[in-house]
Tab-separated table of C-alpha atoms and ligand atoms in Angstrom:
chain	number	residue	atom	x	y	z
A	1	MET	CA	-28.581	-22.014	6.932
A	2	THR	CA	-26.947	-24.887	5.284
A	3	LYS	CA	-24.404	-27.211	6.956
A	4	LYS	CA	-21.450	-26.101	5.312
A	5	ILE	CA	-22.367	-22.328	6.284
A	6	LYS	CA	-22.906	-23.482	9.783
A	7	SER	CA	-19.692	-25.432	10.251
A	8	ALA	CA	-17.748	-22.453	8.796
A	9	GLU	CA	-19.205	-19.948	11.069
A	10	TYR	CA	-18.260	-22.637	14.067
A	11	VAL	CA	-14.858	-22.879	12.737
A	12	ARG	CA	-14.276	-19.370	12.585
A	13	GLU	CA	-14.648	-18.619	16.072
A	14	VAL	CA	-11.882	-21.447	17.076
A	15	VAL	CA	-9.561	-20.654	13.865
A	16	PRO	CA	-6.563	-19.854	16.001
A	17	ALA	CA	-6.676	-23.510	16.941
A	18	LEU	CA	-5.751	-24.895	13.577
A	19	LYS	CA	-2.887	-24.572	11.173
A	20	CYS	CA	-2.267	-25.216	7.639
A	21	PRO	CA	-1.025	-28.709	7.303
A	22	ILE	CA	1.308	-27.806	4.332
A	23	CYS	CA	3.624	-24.847	5.402
A	24	GLY	CA	2.166	-24.768	9.001
A	25	SER	CA	0.914	-21.158	8.454
A	26	THR	CA	-2.054	-19.726	10.239
A	27	MET	CA	-5.322	-20.156	8.521
A	28	GLN	CA	-8.329	-17.904	7.910
A	29	VAL	CA	-12.136	-18.791	6.866
A	30	VAL	CA	-13.093	-16.990	3.495
A	31	ASP	CA	-16.388	-16.367	2.072
A	32	LEU	CA	-17.907	-19.396	4.706
A	33	LYS	CA	-16.623	-21.855	2.283
A	34	SER	CA	-12.799	-22.416	2.721
A	35	LEU	CA	-9.746	-22.587	5.151
A	36	LEU	CA	-7.305	-20.186	3.452
A	37	CYS	CA	-3.343	-19.877	4.828
A	38	MET	CA	-0.997	-17.442	4.427
A	39	ASN	CA	0.601	-18.748	1.784
A	40	ARG	CA	-2.880	-19.488	0.023
A	41	HIS	CA	-3.151	-23.191	0.361
A	42	THR	CA	-6.845	-23.518	0.604
A	43	PHE	CA	-9.363	-26.609	2.165
A	44	ASP	CA	-13.111	-26.267	1.219
A	45	PHE	CA	-16.163	-26.878	3.596
A	46	ALA	CA	-17.852	-30.177	2.491
A	47	LYS	CA	-21.343	-29.991	1.821
A	48	GLN	CA	-21.901	-32.378	4.965
A	49	GLY	CA	-20.292	-29.488	7.336
A	50	TYR	CA	-16.657	-31.236	7.745
A	51	ILE	CA	-13.105	-30.265	6.293
A	52	ASN	CA	-11.027	-32.279	4.279
A	53	MET	CA	-7.408	-31.002	5.569
A	54	SER	CA	-5.546	-34.337	4.462
A	55	ALA	CA	-2.868	-34.142	2.082
A	56	HIS	CA	-3.606	-37.738	0.669
A	57	SER	CA	-6.118	-40.002	0.919
A	58	ILE	CA	-6.304	-43.192	2.125
A	59	LYS	CA	-7.830	-46.526	1.394
A	60	SER	CA	-8.349	-48.596	4.653
A	61	ASN	CA	-10.670	-51.607	6.093
A	62	TYR	CA	-12.379	-49.396	8.061
A	63	GLY	CA	-15.434	-49.247	5.578
A	64	LYS	CA	-18.932	-47.618	5.789
A	65	GLY	CA	-20.212	-50.700	7.454
A	66	LEU	CA	-17.836	-50.756	10.417
A	67	PHE	CA	-18.277	-47.127	11.286
A	68	GLU	CA	-22.177	-47.551	10.953
A	69	ALA	CA	-21.779	-50.805	13.264
A	70	ARG	CA	-19.399	-48.498	15.809
A	71	HIS	CA	-21.973	-45.884	15.839
A	72	SER	CA	-24.510	-48.282	16.803
A	73	ILE	CA	-22.517	-49.899	19.585
A	74	ILE	CA	-21.669	-46.692	21.221
A	75	MET	CA	-24.524	-44.754	21.085
A	76	GLU	CA	-27.613	-47.808	21.069
A	77	SER	CA	-26.363	-50.608	23.173
A	78	GLY	CA	-24.463	-48.589	26.238
A	79	LEU	CA	-21.678	-50.913	26.046
A	80	TYR	CA	-19.029	-48.041	26.628
A	81	ASP	CA	-21.199	-45.885	28.979
A	82	GLY	CA	-19.081	-46.473	32.271
A	83	MET	CA	-15.973	-45.167	29.915
A	84	HIS	CA	-17.734	-42.135	28.731
A	85	GLU	CA	-19.076	-41.441	32.165
A	86	THR	CA	-15.240	-41.999	33.514
A	87	ILE	CA	-13.886	-39.572	31.144
A	88	ALA	CA	-16.233	-36.781	31.866
A	89	LYS	CA	-15.853	-36.875	35.521
A	90	MET	CA	-11.949	-36.649	35.130
A	91	ILE	CA	-12.367	-34.116	32.877
A	92	LEU	CA	-14.550	-31.625	35.224
A	93	ARG	CA	-12.104	-32.572	38.216
A	94	HIS	CA	-9.003	-31.468	36.470
A	95	LEU	CA	-9.955	-28.368	34.186
A	96	ASP	CA	-11.536	-24.991	35.043
A	97	VAL	CA	-14.806	-25.732	32.787
A	98	SER	CA	-15.965	-22.300	33.319
A	99	ASN	CA	-13.554	-21.174	30.710
A	100	PRO	CA	-13.910	-22.116	27.307
A	101	LEU	CA	-12.374	-25.529	26.624
A	102	MET	CA	-10.899	-27.044	23.290
A	103	VAL	CA	-11.229	-31.005	23.146
A	104	ALA	CA	-9.811	-33.117	20.404
A	105	ASP	CA	-10.435	-36.696	19.601
A	106	LEU	CA	-7.272	-37.854	17.731
A	107	GLY	CA	-8.373	-40.643	15.750
A	108	CYS	CA	-12.209	-40.164	16.346
A	109	GLY	CA	-13.612	-42.383	13.354
A	110	GLU	CA	-17.490	-41.535	13.053
A	111	GLY	CA	-17.416	-39.320	16.177
A	112	SER	CA	-19.594	-40.897	18.802
A	113	HIS	CA	-17.328	-41.491	21.838
A	114	LEU	CA	-16.217	-37.356	21.334
A	115	GLN	CA	-20.112	-36.515	21.189
A	116	ARG	CA	-20.925	-38.624	24.159
A	117	ILE	CA	-18.106	-37.426	26.222
A	118	ILE	CA	-18.949	-33.844	25.604
A	119	ASP	CA	-23.131	-34.228	26.191
A	120	GLU	CA	-21.835	-35.821	29.428
A	121	CYS	CA	-19.561	-33.089	30.306
A	122	GLN	CA	-22.772	-30.424	30.051
A	123	CYS	CA	-20.214	-27.667	29.351
A	124	SER	CA	-21.369	-24.784	27.278
A	125	GLY	CA	-17.869	-23.551	26.736
A	126	MET	CA	-16.585	-26.923	25.268
A	127	THR	CA	-15.520	-27.040	21.176
A	128	GLY	CA	-14.775	-30.724	20.306
A	129	VAL	CA	-12.814	-31.118	17.095
A	130	GLY	CA	-12.610	-34.862	16.008
A	131	LEU	CA	-9.563	-35.955	13.768
A	132	ASP	CA	-9.198	-38.826	11.162
A	133	LEU	CA	-7.579	-40.034	8.525
A	134	SER	CA	-10.831	-41.690	7.316
A	135	LYS	CA	-13.051	-39.545	5.435
A	136	GLU	CA	-15.827	-42.723	5.731
A	137	GLY	CA	-15.928	-42.124	9.224
A	138	ILE	CA	-15.373	-37.987	9.326
A	139	VAL	CA	-18.529	-38.445	6.832
A	140	LEU	CA	-20.487	-40.387	8.933
A	141	ALA	CA	-19.688	-37.788	12.356
A	142	ALA	CA	-20.026	-34.514	10.160
A	143	LYS	CA	-23.843	-35.917	9.137
A	144	ARG	CA	-24.779	-37.362	12.900
A	145	TYR	CA	-23.515	-34.404	14.934
A	146	GLU	CA	-23.467	-31.144	14.434
A	147	ASP	CA	-21.669	-29.188	17.142
A	148	PRO	CA	-18.040	-30.849	17.008
A	149	ILE	CA	-15.757	-29.846	13.982
A	150	TRP	CA	-14.964	-32.328	11.826
A	151	ILE	CA	-11.343	-32.711	9.888
A	152	VAL	CA	-10.263	-35.293	7.780
A	153	GLY	CA	-6.591	-35.098	8.657
A	154	ASP	CA	-3.363	-36.976	9.343
A	155	LEU	CA	-1.565	-36.363	12.656
A	156	ALA	CA	2.063	-36.857	11.162
A	157	ARG	CA	0.875	-33.721	9.163
A	158	SER	CA	-1.167	-32.037	11.769
A	159	PRO	CA	-3.699	-29.308	10.807
A	160	LEU	CA	-3.745	-28.604	14.535
A	161	GLU	CA	-2.050	-25.218	16.267
A	162	SER	CA	0.945	-26.059	19.085
A	163	GLN	CA	-0.710	-25.547	22.695
A	164	SER	CA	-4.184	-25.130	21.439
A	165	PHE	CA	-6.376	-28.269	23.006
A	166	ASP	CA	-7.225	-28.471	26.866
A	167	VAL	CA	-8.107	-32.030	26.474
A	168	ILE	CA	-6.854	-34.558	24.208
A	169	LEU	CA	-8.775	-38.269	23.481
A	170	ASN	CA	-7.146	-40.838	22.308
A	171	ILE	CA	-9.506	-43.632	22.678
A	172	LEU	CA	-8.392	-47.460	21.377
A	173	SER	CA	-6.821	-45.986	18.478
A	174	PRO	CA	-3.070	-45.621	17.797
A	175	SER	CA	-0.818	-42.185	19.102
A	176	ASN	CA	1.727	-39.812	18.315
A	177	TYR	CA	2.609	-38.503	21.547
A	178	LYS	CA	5.182	-35.951	20.259
A	179	GLU	CA	2.104	-34.315	18.464
A	180	PHE	CA	-0.165	-34.913	21.621
A	181	LYS	CA	2.791	-32.903	23.708
A	182	ARG	CA	2.744	-30.206	20.859
A	183	ILE	CA	-0.718	-29.078	20.703
A	184	LEU	CA	-1.694	-29.552	24.280
A	185	THR	CA	-1.954	-26.188	26.578
A	186	PRO	CA	0.633	-26.394	29.065
A	187	ASP	CA	-2.141	-27.534	31.869
A	188	GLY	CA	-3.845	-29.702	29.541
A	189	LEU	CA	-5.039	-33.182	30.165
A	190	VAL	CA	-4.464	-36.257	27.738
A	191	ILE	CA	-6.579	-39.178	28.266
A	192	LYS	CA	-5.832	-42.366	26.618
A	193	VAL	CA	-7.966	-45.414	26.727
A	194	VAL	CA	-6.323	-49.051	26.345
A	195	PRO	CA	-7.882	-52.115	25.933
A	196	GLY	CA	-7.302	-54.553	29.383
A	197	PRO	CA	-6.778	-58.485	29.073
A	198	ASP	CA	-10.365	-59.611	29.021
A	199	TYR	CA	-11.510	-56.502	26.766
A	200	LEU	CA	-14.229	-58.269	24.612
A	201	LYS	CA	-12.927	-61.692	25.531
A	202	GLU	CA	-15.835	-63.218	24.550
A	203	LEU	CA	-15.689	-62.452	20.579
A	204	ARG	CA	-12.181	-63.163	20.704
A	205	GLU	CA	-12.643	-66.549	22.390
A	206	SER	CA	-15.411	-67.429	19.612
A	207	LEU	CA	-13.043	-66.145	16.840
A	208	PHE	CA	-9.846	-68.012	17.733
A	209	HIS	CA	-9.287	-71.358	19.149
A	210	GLN	CA	-8.069	-71.268	22.974
A	211	ASN	CA	-4.801	-72.178	22.026
A	212	GLU	CA	-4.547	-69.905	19.669
A	213	ASN	CA	-5.662	-67.025	21.331
A	214	LYS	CA	-3.911	-64.584	18.874
A	215	VAL	CA	-4.639	-61.013	20.381
A	216	ILE	CA	-3.405	-60.613	23.625
A	217	TYR	CA	-3.503	-57.414	25.372
A	218	ARG	CA	-0.974	-56.164	27.115
A	219	ASN	CA	-0.905	-53.117	28.712
A	220	ASP	CA	2.817	-52.715	30.577
A	221	LYS	CA	4.352	-51.288	27.741
A	222	THR	CA	1.830	-48.816	26.731
A	223	VAL	CA	1.636	-47.533	30.205
A	224	THR	CA	5.518	-47.455	30.779
A	225	LEU	CA	5.606	-45.397	27.344
A	226	PHE	CA	2.945	-43.321	28.248
A	227	LYS	CA	4.633	-42.162	31.454
A	228	LYS	CA	7.923	-41.459	29.608
A	229	HIS	CA	6.184	-38.516	27.770
A	230	PHE	CA	3.795	-37.628	30.226
A	231	GLN	CA	3.133	-36.716	34.156
A	232	LEU	CA	0.774	-39.818	34.991
A	233	LEU	CA	-1.911	-38.069	37.482
A	234	ASP	CA	-4.007	-41.432	37.303
A	235	SER	CA	-4.763	-44.626	35.659
A	236	ILE	CA	-8.278	-46.188	36.048
A	237	PRO	CA	-9.146	-49.898	35.617
A	238	LEU	CA	-12.847	-50.338	34.486
A	239	ARG	CA	-14.368	-53.638	33.832
A	240	TYR	CA	-17.885	-54.633	33.443
A	241	SER	CA	-19.976	-56.480	31.580
A	242	ARG	CA	-23.095	-56.104	29.342
A	243	LYS	CA	-25.695	-58.104	28.087
A	244	LEU	CA	-26.262	-57.690	24.324
A	245	ALA	CA	-29.007	-58.885	22.259
A	246	LYS	CA	-28.374	-60.467	18.486
A	247	ALA	CA	-28.630	-57.465	16.946
A	248	GLU	CA	-25.970	-55.724	18.865
A	249	LEU	CA	-23.758	-58.881	18.715
A	250	ASN	CA	-24.041	-58.152	15.253
A	251	HIS	CA	-22.803	-54.541	15.104
A	252	LEU	CA	-20.297	-55.815	17.541
A	253	GLY	CA	-18.832	-58.606	15.219
A	254	GLN	CA	-19.039	-55.698	12.188
A	255	MET	CA	-16.715	-53.194	14.166
A	256	THR	CA	-13.965	-54.528	15.400
A	257	PRO	CA	-10.771	-55.458	13.330
A	258	LEU	CA	-10.416	-58.603	15.412
A	259	ALA	CA	-12.942	-59.783	12.902
A	260	TRP	CA	-10.564	-59.509	10.093
A	261	ASN	CA	-8.155	-62.467	11.251
A	262	GLY	CA	-10.822	-64.838	12.592
A	263	ASP	CA	-12.643	-67.598	10.969
A	264	LYS	CA	-15.883	-66.192	8.992
A	265	ALA	CA	-17.842	-69.339	10.534
A	266	ARG	CA	-17.015	-68.559	14.125
A	267	LEU	CA	-17.894	-64.901	13.583
A	268	ASP	CA	-21.407	-65.597	12.126
A	269	GLU	CA	-21.993	-68.235	15.074
A	270	PHE	CA	-20.797	-65.298	17.370
A	271	MET	CA	-23.039	-62.815	15.768
A	272	ASN	CA	-26.393	-65.516	15.519
A	273	GLN	CA	-26.485	-65.599	19.217
A	274	ASP	CA	-29.946	-64.808	20.862
A	275	SER	CA	-27.803	-62.839	23.399
A	276	ALA	CA	-24.519	-62.906	25.458
A	277	GLU	CA	-22.619	-61.217	28.137
A	278	ILE	CA	-19.480	-59.098	26.946
A	279	THR	CA	-16.948	-57.873	29.034
A	280	VAL	CA	-15.654	-54.325	28.688
A	281	ASP	CA	-11.951	-54.335	30.361
A	282	LEU	CA	-10.284	-50.680	29.901
A	283	GLU	CA	-7.288	-49.018	31.778
A	284	ILE	CA	-8.302	-45.013	31.303
A	285	LEU	CA	-4.646	-43.082	31.756
A	286	PHE	CA	-4.896	-39.491	32.524
A	287	GLY	CA	-1.730	-37.748	31.762
A	288	THR	CA	-0.178	-33.838	31.727
A	289	LYS	CA	2.904	-32.628	30.254
A	290	LYS	CA	5.772	-32.959	32.732
A	291	ASN	CA	7.139	-29.972	33.818
A	292	GLU	CA	9.855	-28.862	31.855
A	293	ILE	CA	12.466	-26.712	33.068
A	294	ASP	CA	12.097	-23.153	31.661
A	295	PRO	CA	15.075	-22.075	30.207
A	296	ASN	CA	14.319	-18.557	31.433
A	297	THR	CA	14.196	-19.378	34.979
A	298	LEU	CA	17.435	-21.753	34.467
A	299	GLY	CA	19.239	-18.331	33.894
A	300	LYS	CA	19.013	-17.185	37.177
A	301	TRP	CA	20.863	-19.823	38.795
A	302	ARG	CA	23.498	-19.928	36.814
B	1	ZN	ZN1	-0.394	-23.343	3.882
C-alpha cells in the first residue's frame, strides 16, 4: 500500500475533525486520493502521505536543514526527553485514555515532539494531527512518522473542526488562543510550552556579548495571557541540563532561530566545542476551557 493511500484511509476514519479551510464546510475523502468539501474545494494527498490544506504558500527561514537538525536533537540527543515525559504523564492523568483521543500539535514543525509524546503515552486509541504552515517541516514529518496525520495549514484559516480535539500541544511556538478554544473539546487539555530564563543559555551566551544578551525570555506576560483564556490546571517548571557532544552541538546551532541574529564566528565556535552542558529551562502550562455560563441554564434563574 502506498503512503498516500494509507494516509487517505487513516484520515477517512477521523474526517469529521477536519473542515474546509476555504468555506468551512465538512469534508470527505474521495477515491483515497483527495479531501473534498461540500462546495467542491479539493485538497490532494501528497505521495509522501501529507495533505496541503493551506490557501497560500509561505517562504520562511525554516528550511530543510533546520528541521533535520531539530529532528536529530529531539529524537537522538534526548535533550527534550524530560519535557515529553512530563507532558505524557499529564495527558494520562487528566484524560480518559480508554476512549479514542484526538491530539493536535499546532506548529508541529517536522513533527518529532508530537511523535515522541504519542510514543510516550502508549495509548492505542490516540490519533495525532500535526499542523504547520511550513511545507518543508510537514514533508519531513510525513516521510519519517507514519501514524500521525500531517497537514500543511494555517491556523488563521484553520482546516480543523470546532470541538474536535481532546489535546492541543503548542510547544515553543506562537499561539492562537481563539482558535485553540474553538477546536478544543469541552473537557480537553491545552498544553503550552514556553522557554524559561535559562533556556539554552549556553548557546545564547556564546552568540551574544554578555551585556547585549539580546534574547531574554520572560514568562510572566505569557502566563497571564494564558490564564485570561484558560483555566490554569497546572504550571510545571522543568529545568535540567544535558551534556551534548560535538555533532549534537552542531545540530543545536542549526536548529534555533536564535542563531540567525548572532555572530557567525561565535556560532561556529559554539558548534565546534568537543562537548558542552546545555540547559533546558521550560515552563509547561496546562489549561482547560473556562466554565462558560450556558445560556440555557441561565434562563432558569431569570
Ligand atoms: Zn470548501
